[in-house]
XYZ file of N, CA, C and O in Angstrom:
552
model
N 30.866 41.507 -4.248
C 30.709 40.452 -5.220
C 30.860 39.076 -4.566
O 30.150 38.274 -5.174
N 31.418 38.593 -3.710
C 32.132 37.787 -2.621
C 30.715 37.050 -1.905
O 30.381 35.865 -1.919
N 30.002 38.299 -1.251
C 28.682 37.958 -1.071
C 27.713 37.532 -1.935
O 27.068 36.533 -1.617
N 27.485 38.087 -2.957
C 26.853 37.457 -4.177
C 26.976 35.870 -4.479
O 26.170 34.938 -4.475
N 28.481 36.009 -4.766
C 28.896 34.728 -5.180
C 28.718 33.536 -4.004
O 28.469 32.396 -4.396
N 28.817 33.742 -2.882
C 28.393 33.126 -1.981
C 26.527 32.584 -1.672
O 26.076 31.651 -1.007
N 25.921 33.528 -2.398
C 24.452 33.308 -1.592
C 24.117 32.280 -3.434
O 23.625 31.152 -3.465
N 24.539 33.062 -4.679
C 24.766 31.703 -5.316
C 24.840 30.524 -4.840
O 23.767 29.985 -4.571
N 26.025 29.812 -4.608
C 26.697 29.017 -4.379
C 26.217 27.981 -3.040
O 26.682 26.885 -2.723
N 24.961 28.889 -2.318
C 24.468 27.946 -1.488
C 23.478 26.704 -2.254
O 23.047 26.683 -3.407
N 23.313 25.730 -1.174
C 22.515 24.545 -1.833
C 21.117 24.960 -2.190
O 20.604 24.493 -3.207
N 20.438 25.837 -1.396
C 18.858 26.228 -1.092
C 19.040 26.302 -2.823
O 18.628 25.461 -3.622
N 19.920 27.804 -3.188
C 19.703 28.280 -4.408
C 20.003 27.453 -5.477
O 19.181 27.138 -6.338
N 20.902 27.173 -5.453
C 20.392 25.334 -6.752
C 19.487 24.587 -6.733
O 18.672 24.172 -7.557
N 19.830 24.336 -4.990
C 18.719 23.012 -5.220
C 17.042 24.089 -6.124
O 16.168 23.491 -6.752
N 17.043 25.119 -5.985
C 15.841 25.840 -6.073
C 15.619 26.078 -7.653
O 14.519 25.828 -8.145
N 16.775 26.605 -8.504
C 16.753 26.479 -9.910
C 16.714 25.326 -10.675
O 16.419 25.413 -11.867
N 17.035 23.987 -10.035
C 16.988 22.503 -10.422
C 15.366 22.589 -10.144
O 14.673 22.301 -11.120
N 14.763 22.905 -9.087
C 13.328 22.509 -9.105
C 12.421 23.470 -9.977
O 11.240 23.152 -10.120
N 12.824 24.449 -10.477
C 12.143 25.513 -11.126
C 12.420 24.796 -12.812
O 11.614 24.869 -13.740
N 13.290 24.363 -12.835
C 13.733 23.574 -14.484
C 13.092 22.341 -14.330
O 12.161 22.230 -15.128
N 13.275 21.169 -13.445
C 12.701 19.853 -13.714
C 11.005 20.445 -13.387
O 10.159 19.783 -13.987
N 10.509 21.477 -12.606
C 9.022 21.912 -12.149
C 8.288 22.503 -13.883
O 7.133 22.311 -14.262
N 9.250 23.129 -14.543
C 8.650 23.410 -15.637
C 8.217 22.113 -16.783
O 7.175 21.525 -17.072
N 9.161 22.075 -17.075
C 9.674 20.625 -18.033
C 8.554 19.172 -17.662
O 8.102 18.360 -18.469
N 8.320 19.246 -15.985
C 7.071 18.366 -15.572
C 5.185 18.838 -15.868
O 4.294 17.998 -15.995
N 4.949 20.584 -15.925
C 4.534 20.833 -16.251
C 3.675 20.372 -17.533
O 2.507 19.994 -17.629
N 4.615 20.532 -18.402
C 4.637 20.555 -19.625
C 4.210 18.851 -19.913
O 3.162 18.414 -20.387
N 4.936 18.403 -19.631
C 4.445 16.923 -19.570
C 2.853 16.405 -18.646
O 2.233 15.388 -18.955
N 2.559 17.058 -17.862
C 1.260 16.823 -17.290
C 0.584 17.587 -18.275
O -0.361 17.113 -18.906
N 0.907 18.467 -18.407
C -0.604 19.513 -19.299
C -0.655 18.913 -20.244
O -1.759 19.153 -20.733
N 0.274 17.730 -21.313
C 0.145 17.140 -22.354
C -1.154 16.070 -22.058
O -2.243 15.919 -22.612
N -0.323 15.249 -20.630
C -1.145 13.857 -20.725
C -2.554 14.898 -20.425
O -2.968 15.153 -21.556
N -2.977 15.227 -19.947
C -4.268 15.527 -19.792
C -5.159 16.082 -20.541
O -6.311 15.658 -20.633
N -4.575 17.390 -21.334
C -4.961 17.813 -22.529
C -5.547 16.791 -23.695
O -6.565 16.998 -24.356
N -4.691 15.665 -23.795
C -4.552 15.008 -24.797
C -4.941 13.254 -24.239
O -5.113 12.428 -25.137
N -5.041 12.849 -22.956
C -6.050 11.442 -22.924
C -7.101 12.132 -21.968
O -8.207 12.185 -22.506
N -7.059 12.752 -20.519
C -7.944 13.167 -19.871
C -8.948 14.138 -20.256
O -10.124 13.940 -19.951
N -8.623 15.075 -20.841
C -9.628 16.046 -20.952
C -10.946 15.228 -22.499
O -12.174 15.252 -22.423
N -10.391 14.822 -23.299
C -11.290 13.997 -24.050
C -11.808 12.932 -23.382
O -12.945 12.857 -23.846
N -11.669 11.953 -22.483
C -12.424 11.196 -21.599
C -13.200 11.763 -20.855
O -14.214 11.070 -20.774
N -13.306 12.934 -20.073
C -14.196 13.910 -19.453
C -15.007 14.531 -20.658
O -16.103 15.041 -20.425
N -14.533 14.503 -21.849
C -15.466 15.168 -22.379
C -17.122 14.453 -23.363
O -18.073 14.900 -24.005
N -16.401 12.707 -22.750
C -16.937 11.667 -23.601
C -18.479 11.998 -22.588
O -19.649 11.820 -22.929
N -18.058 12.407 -21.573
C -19.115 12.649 -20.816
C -20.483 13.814 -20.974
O -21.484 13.948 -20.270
N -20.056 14.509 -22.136
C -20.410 16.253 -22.400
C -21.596 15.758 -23.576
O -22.263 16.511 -24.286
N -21.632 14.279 -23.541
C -22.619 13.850 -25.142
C -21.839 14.419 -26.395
O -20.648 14.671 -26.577
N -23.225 14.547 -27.371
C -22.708 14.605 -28.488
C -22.219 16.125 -28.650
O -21.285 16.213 -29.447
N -22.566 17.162 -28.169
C -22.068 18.282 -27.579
C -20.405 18.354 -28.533
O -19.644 17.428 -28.253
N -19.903 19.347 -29.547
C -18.838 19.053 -29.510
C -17.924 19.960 -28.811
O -16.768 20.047 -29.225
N -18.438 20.879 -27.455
C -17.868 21.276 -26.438
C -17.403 20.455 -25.450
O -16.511 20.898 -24.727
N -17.894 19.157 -25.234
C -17.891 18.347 -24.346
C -18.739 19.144 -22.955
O -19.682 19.918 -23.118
N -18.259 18.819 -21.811
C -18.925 19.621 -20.718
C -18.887 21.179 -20.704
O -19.078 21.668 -19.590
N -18.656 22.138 -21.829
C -18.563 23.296 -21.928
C -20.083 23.406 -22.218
O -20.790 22.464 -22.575
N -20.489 24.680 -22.019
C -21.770 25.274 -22.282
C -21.732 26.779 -22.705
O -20.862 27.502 -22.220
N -22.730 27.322 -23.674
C -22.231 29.057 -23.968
C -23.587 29.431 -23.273
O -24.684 28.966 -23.582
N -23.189 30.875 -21.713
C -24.478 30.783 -21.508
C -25.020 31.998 -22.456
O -26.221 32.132 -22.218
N -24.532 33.040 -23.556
C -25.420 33.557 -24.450
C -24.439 33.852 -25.841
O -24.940 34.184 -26.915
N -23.370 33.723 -25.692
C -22.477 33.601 -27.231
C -21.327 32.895 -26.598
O -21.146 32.382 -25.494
N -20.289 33.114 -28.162
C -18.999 32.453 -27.438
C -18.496 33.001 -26.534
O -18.154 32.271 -25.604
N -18.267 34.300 -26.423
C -17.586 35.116 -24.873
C -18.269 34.532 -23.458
O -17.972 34.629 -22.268
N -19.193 33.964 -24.105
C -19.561 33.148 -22.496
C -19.836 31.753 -22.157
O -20.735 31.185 -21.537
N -18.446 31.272 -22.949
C -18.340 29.776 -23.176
C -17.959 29.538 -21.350
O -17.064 30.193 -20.816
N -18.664 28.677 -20.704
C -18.312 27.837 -19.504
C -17.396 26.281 -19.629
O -17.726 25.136 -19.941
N -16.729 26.615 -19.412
C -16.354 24.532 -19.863
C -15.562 24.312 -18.420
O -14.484 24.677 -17.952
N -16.977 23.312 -17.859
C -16.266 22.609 -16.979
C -15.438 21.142 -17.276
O -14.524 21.015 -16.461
N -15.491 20.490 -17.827
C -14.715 20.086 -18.820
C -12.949 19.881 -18.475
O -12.303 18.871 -18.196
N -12.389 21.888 -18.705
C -11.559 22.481 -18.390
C -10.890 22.425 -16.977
O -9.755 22.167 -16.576
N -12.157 22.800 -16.355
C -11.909 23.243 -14.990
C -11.374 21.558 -14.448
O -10.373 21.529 -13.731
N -11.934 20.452 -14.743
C -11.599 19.112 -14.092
C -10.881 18.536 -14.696
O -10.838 17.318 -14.522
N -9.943 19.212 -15.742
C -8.880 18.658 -16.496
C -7.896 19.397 -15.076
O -7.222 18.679 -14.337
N -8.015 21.309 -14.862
C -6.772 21.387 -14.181
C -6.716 20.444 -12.719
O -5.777 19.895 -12.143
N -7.911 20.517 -12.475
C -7.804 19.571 -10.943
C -7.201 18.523 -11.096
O -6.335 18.185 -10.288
N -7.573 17.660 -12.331
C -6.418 16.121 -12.213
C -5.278 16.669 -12.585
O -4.359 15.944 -12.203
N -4.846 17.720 -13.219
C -3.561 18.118 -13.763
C -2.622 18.390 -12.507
O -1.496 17.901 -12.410
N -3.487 19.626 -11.094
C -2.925 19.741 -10.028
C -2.469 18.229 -9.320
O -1.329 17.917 -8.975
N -3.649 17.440 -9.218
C -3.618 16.272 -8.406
C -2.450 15.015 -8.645
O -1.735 14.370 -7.878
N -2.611 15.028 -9.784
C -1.354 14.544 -10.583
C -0.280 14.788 -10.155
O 0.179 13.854 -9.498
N 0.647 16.050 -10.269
C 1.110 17.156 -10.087
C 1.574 16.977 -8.808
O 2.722 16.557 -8.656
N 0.559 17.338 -7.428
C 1.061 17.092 -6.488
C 1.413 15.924 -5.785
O 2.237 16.002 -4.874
N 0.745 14.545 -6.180
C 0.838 13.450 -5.957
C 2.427 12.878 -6.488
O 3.155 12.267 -5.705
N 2.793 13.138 -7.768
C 4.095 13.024 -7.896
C 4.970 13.189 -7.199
O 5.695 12.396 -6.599
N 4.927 14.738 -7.273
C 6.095 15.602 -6.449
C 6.045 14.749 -4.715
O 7.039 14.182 -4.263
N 5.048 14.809 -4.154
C 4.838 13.770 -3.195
C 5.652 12.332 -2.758
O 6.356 11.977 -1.813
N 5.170 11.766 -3.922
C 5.620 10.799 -4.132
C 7.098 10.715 -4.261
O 7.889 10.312 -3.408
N 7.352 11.154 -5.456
C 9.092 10.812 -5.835
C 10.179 11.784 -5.075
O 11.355 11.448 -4.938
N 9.482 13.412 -4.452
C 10.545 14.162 -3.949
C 10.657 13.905 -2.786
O 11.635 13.395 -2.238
N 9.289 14.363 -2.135
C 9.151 14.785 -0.540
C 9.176 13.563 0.106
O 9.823 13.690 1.146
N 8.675 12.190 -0.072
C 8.727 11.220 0.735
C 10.407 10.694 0.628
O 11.010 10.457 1.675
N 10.966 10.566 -0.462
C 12.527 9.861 -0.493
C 13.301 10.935 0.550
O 13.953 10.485 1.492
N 13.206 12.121 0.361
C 14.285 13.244 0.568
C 13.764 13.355 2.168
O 14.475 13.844 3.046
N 12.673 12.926 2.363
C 12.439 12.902 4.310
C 13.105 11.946 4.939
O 13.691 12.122 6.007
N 13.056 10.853 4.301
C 13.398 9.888 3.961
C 14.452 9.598 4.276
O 14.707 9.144 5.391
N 15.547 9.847 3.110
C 17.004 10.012 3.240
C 17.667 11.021 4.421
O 18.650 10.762 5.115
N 16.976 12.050 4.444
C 17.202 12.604 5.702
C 17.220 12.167 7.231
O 18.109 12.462 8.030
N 15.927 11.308 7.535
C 16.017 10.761 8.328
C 17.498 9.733 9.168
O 17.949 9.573 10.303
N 17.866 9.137 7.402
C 18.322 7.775 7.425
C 20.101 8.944 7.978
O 20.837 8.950 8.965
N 20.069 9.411 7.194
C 21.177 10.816 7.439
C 21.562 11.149 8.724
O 22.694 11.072 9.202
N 20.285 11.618 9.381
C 20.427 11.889 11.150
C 20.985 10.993 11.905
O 21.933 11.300 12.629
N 20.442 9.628 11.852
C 20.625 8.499 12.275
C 22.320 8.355 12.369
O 23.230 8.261 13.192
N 22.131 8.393 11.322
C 23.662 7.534 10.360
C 24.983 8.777 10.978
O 26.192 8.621 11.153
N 24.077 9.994 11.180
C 25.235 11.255 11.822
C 25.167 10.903 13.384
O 26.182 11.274 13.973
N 24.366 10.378 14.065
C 23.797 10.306 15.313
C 23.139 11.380 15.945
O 23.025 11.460 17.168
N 22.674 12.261 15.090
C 21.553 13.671 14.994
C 20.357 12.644 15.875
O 20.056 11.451 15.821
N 19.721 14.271 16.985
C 18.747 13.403 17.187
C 17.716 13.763 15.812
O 17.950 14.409 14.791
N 16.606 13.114 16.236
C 15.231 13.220 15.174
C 15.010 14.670 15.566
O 15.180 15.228 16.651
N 14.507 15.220 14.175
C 13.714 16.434 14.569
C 12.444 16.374 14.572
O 11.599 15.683 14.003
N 12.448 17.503 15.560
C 11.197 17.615 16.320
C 10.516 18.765 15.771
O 11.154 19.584 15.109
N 9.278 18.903 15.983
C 7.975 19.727 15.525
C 8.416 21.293 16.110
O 8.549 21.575 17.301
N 8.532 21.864 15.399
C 8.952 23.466 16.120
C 8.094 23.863 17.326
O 7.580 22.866 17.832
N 7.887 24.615 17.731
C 7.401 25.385 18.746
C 6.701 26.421 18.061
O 7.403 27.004 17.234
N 5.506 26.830 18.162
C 5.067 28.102 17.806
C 5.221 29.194 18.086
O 5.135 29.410 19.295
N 5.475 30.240 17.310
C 5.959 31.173 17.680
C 4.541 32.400 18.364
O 3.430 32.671 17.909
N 5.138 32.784 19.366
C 4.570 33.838 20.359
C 3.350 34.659 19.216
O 2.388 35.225 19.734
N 3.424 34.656 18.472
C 2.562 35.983 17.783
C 1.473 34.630 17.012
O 0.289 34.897 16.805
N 1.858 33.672 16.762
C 0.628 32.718 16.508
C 0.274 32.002 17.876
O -0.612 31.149 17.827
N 0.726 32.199 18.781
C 0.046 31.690 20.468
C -1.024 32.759 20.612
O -2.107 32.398 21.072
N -0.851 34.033 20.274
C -1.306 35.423 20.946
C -2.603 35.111 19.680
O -3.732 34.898 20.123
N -2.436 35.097 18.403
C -3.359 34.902 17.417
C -4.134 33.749 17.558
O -5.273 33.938 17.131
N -3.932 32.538 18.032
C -4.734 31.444 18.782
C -5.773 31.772 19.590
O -6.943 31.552 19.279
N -5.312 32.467 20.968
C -6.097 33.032 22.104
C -7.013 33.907 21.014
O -8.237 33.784 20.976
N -6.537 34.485 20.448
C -8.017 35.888 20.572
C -8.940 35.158 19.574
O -10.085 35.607 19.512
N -8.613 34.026 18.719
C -9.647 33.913 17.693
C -10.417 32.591 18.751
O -11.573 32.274 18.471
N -9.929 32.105 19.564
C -10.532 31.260 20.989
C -11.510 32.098 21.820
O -12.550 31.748 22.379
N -10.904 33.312 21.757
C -11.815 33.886 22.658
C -12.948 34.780 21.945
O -13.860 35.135 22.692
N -13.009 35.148 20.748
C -13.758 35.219 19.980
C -14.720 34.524 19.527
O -15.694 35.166 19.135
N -14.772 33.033 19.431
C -15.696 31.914 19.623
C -16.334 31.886 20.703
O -17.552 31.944 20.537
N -15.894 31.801 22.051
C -16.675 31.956 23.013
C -17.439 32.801 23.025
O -18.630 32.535 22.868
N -16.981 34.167 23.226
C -17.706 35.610 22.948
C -19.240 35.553 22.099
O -20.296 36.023 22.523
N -19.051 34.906 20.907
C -19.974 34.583 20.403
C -21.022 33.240 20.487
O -21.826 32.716 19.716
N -20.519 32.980 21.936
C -21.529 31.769 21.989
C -21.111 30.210 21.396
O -21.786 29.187 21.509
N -20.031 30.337 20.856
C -19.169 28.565 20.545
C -18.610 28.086 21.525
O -18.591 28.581 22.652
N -18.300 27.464 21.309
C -17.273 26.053 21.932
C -15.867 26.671 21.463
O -15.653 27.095 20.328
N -14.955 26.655 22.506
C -13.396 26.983 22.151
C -13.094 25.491 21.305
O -13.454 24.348 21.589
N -12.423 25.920 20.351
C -11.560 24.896 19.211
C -10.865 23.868 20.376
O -10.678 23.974 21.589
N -10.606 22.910 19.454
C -9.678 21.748 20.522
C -8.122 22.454 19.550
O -7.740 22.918 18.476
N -7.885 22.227 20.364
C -6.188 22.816 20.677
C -5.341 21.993 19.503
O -5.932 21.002 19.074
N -4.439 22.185 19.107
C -3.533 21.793 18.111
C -2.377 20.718 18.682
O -1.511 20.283 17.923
């Protein structure tokens, strides 16, 4: 139980249920704005149509609405641009300022590991084989 209560009690696992609660709750708030100003502005585009950019290609079971489909893309884009914005850039951020402030050096770019070096070469040498140009290197 000791162990349990321990792998609880780490930061990963909060910090991870805090992002699964504020990740839902943000959800919910993007699928609104878009549902409700974006997807009717995309649909101002569909004419008088009152599918907007939807189309049926032979009844309703074969309603297409792209429409839909470019509501979720701004919904993703949105979405990730936030999270971007307000999590990942501050929290690199603060981290940085953290290292510093500990006298940590900067971190550095990992090293690849042996089984993606070995997976590099053969899909390199597989291009050649077939007559390409080896990839420029990473």
């Amino acid at each position: 139980m000791k162990g349990f209560k321990d792998f609880v009690m780490q930061g990963n696992v909060i910090d991870l249920a805090v992002g699964v609660v504020i990740g839902s709750a943000f959800t919910a708030l993007i699928g609104a704005f878009v549902d409700n100003l974006i997807q009717p502005i995309i649909n101002v585009f569909g004419g008088g149509n009152v599918n907007g950019l939807a189309f049926k290609i032979t009844n309703d079971s074969t309603l297409v609405d792209i429409g839909a489909i470019l509501s979720a893309i701004i919904a993703f884009l949105i979405t990730a641009a936030v999270v971007y914005f307000v999590f990942v850039l501050p929290i690199s951020h603060a981290r940085k300022i953290d290292r510093r402030r500990r006298g940590l050096p900067e971190e550095e770019e990992t090293a690849i590991s042996e089984d993606i070096a070995l997976l590099t070469e053969i899909r390199d040498a597989l291009v050649v084989q077939r007559g390409g140009t080896t990839p420029p290197q990473a």
